[in-house]
mmCIF file of C-alpha atoms and ligand atoms in Angstrom:
data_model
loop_
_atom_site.group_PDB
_atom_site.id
_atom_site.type_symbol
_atom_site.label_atom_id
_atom_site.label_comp_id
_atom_site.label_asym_id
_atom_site.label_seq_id
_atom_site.Cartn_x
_atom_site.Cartn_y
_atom_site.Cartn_z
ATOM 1 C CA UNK A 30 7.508 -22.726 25.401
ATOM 2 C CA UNK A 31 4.555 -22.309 22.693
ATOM 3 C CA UNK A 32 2.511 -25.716 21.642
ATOM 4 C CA UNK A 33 -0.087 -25.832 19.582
ATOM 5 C CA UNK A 34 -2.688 -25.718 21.676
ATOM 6 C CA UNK A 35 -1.604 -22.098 22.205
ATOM 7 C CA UNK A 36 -2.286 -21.669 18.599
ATOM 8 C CA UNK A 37 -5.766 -19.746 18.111
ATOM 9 C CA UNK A 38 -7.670 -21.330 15.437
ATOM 10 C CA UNK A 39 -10.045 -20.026 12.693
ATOM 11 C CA UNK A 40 -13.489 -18.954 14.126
ATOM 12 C CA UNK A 41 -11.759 -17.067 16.624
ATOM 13 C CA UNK A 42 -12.128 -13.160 16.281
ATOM 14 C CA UNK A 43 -8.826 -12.428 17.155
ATOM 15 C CA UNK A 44 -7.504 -13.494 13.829
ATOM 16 C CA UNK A 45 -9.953 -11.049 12.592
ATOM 17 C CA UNK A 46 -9.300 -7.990 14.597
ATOM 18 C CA UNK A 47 -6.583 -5.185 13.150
ATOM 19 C CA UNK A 48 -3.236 -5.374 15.918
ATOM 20 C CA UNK A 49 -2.209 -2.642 17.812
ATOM 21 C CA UNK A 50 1.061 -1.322 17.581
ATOM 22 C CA UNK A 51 3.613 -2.031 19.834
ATOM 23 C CA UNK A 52 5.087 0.569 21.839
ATOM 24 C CA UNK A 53 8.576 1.297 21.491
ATOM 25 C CA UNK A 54 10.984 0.843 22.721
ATOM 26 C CA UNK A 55 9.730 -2.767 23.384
ATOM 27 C CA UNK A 56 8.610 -4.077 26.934
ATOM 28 C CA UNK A 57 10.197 -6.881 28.527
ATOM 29 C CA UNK A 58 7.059 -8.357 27.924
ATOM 30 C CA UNK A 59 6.789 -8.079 24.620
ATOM 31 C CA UNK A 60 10.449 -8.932 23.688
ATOM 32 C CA UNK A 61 9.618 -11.994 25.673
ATOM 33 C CA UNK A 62 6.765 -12.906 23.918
ATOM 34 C CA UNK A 63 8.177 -12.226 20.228
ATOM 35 C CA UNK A 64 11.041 -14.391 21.469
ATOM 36 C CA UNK A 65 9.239 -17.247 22.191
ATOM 37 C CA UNK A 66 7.279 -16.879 18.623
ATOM 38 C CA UNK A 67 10.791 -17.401 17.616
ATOM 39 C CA UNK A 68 11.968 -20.111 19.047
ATOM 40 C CA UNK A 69 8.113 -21.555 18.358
ATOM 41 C CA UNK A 70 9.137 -21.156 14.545
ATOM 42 C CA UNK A 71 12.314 -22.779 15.007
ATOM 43 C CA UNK A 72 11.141 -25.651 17.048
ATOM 44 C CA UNK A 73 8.688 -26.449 14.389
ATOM 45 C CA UNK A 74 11.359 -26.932 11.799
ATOM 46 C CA UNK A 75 13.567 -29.367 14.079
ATOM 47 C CA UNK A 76 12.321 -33.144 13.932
ATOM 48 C CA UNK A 77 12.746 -34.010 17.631
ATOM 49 C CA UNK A 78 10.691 -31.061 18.780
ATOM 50 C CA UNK A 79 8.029 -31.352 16.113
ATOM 51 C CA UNK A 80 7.992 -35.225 17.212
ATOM 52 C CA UNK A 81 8.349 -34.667 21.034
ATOM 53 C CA UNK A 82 5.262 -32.074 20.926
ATOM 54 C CA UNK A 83 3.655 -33.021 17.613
ATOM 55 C CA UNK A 84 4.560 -29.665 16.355
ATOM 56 C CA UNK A 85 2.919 -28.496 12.548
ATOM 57 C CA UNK A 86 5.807 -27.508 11.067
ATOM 58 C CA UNK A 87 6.015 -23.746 10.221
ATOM 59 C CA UNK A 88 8.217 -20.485 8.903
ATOM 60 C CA UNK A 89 6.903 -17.968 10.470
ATOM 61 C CA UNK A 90 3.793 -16.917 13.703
ATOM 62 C CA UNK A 91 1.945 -13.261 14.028
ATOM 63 C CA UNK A 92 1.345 -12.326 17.467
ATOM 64 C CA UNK A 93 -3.037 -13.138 17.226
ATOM 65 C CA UNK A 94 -1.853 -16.656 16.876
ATOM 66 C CA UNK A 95 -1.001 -17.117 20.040
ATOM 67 C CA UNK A 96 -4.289 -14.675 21.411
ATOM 68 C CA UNK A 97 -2.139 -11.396 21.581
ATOM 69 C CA UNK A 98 -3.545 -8.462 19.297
ATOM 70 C CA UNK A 99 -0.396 -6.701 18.753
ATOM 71 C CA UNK A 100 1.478 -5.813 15.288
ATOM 72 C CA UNK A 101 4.640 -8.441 16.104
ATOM 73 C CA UNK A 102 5.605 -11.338 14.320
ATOM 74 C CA UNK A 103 8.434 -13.984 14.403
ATOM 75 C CA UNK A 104 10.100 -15.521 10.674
ATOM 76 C CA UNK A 105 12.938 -18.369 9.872
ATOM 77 C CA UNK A 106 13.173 -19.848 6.760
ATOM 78 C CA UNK A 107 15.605 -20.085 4.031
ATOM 79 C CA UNK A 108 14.280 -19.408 1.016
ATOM 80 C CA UNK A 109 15.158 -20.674 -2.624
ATOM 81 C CA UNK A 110 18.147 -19.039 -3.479
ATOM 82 C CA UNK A 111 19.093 -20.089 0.068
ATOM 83 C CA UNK A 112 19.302 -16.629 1.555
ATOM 84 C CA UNK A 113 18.137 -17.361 5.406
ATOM 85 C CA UNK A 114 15.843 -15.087 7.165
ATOM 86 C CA UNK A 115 15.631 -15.456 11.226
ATOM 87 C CA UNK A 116 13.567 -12.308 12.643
ATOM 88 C CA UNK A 117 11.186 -10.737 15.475
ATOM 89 C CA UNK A 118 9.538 -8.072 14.177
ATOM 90 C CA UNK A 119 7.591 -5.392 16.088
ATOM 91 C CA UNK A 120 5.333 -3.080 13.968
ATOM 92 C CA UNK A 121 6.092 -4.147 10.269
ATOM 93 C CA UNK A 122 4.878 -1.664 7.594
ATOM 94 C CA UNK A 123 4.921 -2.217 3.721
ATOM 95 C CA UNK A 124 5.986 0.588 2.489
ATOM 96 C CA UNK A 125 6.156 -0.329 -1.298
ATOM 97 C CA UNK A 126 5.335 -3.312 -3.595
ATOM 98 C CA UNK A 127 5.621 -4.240 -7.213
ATOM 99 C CA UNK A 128 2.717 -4.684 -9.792
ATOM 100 C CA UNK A 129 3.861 -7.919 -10.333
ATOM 101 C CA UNK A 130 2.314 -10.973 -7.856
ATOM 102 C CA UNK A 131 3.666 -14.173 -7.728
ATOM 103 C CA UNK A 132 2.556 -17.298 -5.734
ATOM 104 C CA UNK A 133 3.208 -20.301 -4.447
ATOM 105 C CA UNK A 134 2.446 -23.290 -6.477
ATOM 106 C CA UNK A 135 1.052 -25.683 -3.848
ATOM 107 C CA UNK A 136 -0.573 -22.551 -2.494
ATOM 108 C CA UNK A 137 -0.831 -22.405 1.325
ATOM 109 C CA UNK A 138 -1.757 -22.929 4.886
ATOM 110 C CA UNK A 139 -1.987 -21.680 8.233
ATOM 111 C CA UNK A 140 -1.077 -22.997 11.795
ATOM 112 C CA UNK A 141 -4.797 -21.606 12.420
ATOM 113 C CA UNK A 142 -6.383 -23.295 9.788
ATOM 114 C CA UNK A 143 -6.710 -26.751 10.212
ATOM 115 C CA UNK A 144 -7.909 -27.567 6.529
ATOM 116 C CA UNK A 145 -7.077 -27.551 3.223
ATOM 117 C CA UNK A 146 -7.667 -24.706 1.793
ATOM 118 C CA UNK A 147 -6.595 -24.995 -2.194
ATOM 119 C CA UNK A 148 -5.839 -22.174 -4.502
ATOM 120 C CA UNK A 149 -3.005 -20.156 -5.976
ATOM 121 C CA UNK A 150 -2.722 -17.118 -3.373
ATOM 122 C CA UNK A 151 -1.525 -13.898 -5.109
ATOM 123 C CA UNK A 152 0.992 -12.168 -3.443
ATOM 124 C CA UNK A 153 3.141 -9.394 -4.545
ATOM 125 C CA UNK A 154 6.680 -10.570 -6.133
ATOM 126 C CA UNK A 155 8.566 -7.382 -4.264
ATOM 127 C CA UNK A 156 8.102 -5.936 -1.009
ATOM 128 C CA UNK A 157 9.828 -3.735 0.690
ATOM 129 C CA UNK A 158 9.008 -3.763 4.473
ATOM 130 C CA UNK A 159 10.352 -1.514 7.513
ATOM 131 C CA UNK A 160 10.076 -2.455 11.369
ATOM 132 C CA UNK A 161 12.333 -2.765 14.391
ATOM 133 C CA UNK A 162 13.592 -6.037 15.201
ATOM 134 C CA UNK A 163 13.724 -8.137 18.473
ATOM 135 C CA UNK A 164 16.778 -6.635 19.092
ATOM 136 C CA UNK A 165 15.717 -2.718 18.462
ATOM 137 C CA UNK A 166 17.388 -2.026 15.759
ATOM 138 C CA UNK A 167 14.919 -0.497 12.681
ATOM 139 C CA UNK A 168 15.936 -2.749 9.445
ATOM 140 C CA UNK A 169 13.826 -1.907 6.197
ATOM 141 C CA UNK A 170 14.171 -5.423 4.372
ATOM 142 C CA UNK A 171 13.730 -5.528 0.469
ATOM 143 C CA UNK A 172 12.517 -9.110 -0.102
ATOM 144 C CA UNK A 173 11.098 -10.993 -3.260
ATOM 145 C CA UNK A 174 9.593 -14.416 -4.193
ATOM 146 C CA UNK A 175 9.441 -16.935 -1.160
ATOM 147 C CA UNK A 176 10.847 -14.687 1.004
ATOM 148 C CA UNK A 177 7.833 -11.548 -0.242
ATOM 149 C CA UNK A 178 5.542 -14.376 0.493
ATOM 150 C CA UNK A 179 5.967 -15.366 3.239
ATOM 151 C CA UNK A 180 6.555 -11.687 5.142
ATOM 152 C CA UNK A 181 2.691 -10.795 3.095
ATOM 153 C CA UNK A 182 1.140 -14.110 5.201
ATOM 154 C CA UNK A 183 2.488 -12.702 8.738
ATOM 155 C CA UNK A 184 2.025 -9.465 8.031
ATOM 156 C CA UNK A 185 -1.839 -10.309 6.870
ATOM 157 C CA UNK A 186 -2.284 -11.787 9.832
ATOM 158 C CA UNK A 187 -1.674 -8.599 12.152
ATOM 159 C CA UNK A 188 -4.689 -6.775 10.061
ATOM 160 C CA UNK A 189 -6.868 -9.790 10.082
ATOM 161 C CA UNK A 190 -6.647 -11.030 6.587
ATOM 162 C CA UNK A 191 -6.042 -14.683 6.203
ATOM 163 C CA UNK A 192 -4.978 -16.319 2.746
ATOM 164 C CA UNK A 193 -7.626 -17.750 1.795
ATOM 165 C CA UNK A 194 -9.186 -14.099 1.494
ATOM 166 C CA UNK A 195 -6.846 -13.825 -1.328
ATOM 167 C CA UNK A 196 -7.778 -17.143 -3.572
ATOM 168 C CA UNK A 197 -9.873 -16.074 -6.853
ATOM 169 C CA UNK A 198 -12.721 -17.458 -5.866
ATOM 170 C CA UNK A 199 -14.505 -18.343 -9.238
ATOM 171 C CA UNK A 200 -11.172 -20.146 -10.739
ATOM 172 C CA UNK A 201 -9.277 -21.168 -7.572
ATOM 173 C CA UNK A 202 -6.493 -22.141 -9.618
ATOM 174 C CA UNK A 203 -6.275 -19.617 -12.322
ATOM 175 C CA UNK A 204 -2.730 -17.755 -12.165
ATOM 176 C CA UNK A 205 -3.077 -13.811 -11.041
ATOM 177 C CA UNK A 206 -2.678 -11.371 -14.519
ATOM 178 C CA UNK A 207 1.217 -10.551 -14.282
ATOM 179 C CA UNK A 208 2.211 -12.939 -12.265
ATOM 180 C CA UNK A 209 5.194 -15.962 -12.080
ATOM 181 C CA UNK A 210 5.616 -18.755 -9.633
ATOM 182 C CA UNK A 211 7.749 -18.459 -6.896
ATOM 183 C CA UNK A 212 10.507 -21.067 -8.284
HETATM 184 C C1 NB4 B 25 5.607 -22.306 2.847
HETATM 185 C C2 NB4 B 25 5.720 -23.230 4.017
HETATM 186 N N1 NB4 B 25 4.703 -23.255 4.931
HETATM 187 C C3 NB4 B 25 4.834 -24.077 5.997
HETATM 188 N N2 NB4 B 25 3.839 -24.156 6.946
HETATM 189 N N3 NB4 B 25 2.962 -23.097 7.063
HETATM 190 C C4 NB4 B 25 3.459 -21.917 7.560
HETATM 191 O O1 NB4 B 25 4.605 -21.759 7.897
HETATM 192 C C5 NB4 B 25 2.478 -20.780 7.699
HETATM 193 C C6 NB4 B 25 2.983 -19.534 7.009
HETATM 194 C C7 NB4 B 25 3.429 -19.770 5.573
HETATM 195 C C8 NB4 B 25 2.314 -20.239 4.631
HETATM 196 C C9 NB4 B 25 2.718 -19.708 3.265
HETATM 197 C C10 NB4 B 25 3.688 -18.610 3.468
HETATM 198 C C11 NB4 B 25 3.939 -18.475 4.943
HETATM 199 C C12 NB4 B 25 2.335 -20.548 9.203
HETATM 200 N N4 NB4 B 25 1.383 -19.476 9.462
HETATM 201 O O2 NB4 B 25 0.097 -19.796 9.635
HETATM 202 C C13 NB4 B 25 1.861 -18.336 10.138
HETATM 203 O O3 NB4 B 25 0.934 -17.305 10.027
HETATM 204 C C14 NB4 B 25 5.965 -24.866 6.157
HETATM 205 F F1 NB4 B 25 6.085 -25.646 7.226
HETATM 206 C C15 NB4 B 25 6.972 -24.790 5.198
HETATM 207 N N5 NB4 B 25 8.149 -25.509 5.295
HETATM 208 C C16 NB4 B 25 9.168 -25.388 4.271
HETATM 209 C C17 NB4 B 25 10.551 -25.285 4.916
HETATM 210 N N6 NB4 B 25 10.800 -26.409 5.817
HETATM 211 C C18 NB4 B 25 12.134 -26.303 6.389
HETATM 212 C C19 NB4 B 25 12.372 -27.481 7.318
HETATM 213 O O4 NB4 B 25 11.378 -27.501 8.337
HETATM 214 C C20 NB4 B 25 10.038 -27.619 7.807
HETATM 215 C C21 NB4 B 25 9.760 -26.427 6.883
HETATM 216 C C22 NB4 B 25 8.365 -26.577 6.247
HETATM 217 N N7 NB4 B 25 6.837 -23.969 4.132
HETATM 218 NI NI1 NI B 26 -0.918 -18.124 9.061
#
């Protein structure tokens, strides 16, 4: 079972380093590991286990997290129109976005951070994004808002980009041009 002290924290190069892809099909190994990001992301979000093991909760974990340079990450969240999301995915790609960003108002964080960062992160409002689930199957998922978000932030992650790299530096809080708040 992941804890947190298997998450890698900020300072670390790992979480600067671009993954490798995974080879496909999928090792054991690998579906093992991208399985237990999983359930990691969905222990977080259930109060005994975040009490039990003093869990930060979470909704989602890329693969340098937890030390392992490879382009895999695990999602579950529901998002605001209530559509849930509950993947593995090995080797995500965006393969087109919108002009228009959007953002989270309270901006964000990171299970690697552990600090405040403030600041509206930009993000773009529609992504569309193919890769091959824990199960093998390839999906290409057309996501917006929360969802868009929260799929940039993992998928950041696997080519070493971490939000903060995104926050307008000079007016931390100033909204991005053509851009509307992820309600
Ligand atoms: C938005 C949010 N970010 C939480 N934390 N940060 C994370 O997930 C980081 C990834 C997110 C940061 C912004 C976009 C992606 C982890 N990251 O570093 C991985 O790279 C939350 F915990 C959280 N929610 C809301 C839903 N709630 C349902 C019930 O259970 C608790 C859960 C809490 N929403
Ligand atoms: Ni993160």
């Amino acid at each position: 079972m992941i804890a947190m002290d298997q998450i890698i924290r900020e300072g670390d190069p790992i979480l600067r380093q671009k993954t490798e892809k995974v080879e496909l099909p999928a090792s054991e190994e690998d579906k093992e590991t991208l399985s237990e990001m999983l359930q990691f992301v969905k222990n977080s979000q259930d109060d005994e286990m975040v009490k039990k093991y003093q869990l930060r909760p979470g909704v989602g974990l890329a693969a340098p997290q937890i030390g392992i340079s490879k382009r895999m990450l695990a999602v579950h969240f529901t998002d605001f129109h209530d559509k849930s999301y509950s993947y593995g995915l090995f080797n995500p790609k965006i393969l087109s976005h919108s002009v228009e960003k959007t953002y989270l108002q309270n901006g964000e964080g990171c299970l690697s951070v552990d600090r405040d960062v403030p600041g509206i992160v930009p993000r773009y409002a529609r992504i569309t994004v193919k890769a091959t689930t824990l199960e093998g199957e390839e999906v290409k998922l057309r996501l917006k808002g929360y969802a868009a978000i929260v799929l940039q932030h993992e998928i950041d992650h696997l080519d070493g980009v971490m939000f903060y790299d995104h926050i307008n530096q000079d007016n931390p809080f100033q909204p991005p041009e053509n851009s509307t708040p992820a309600e």
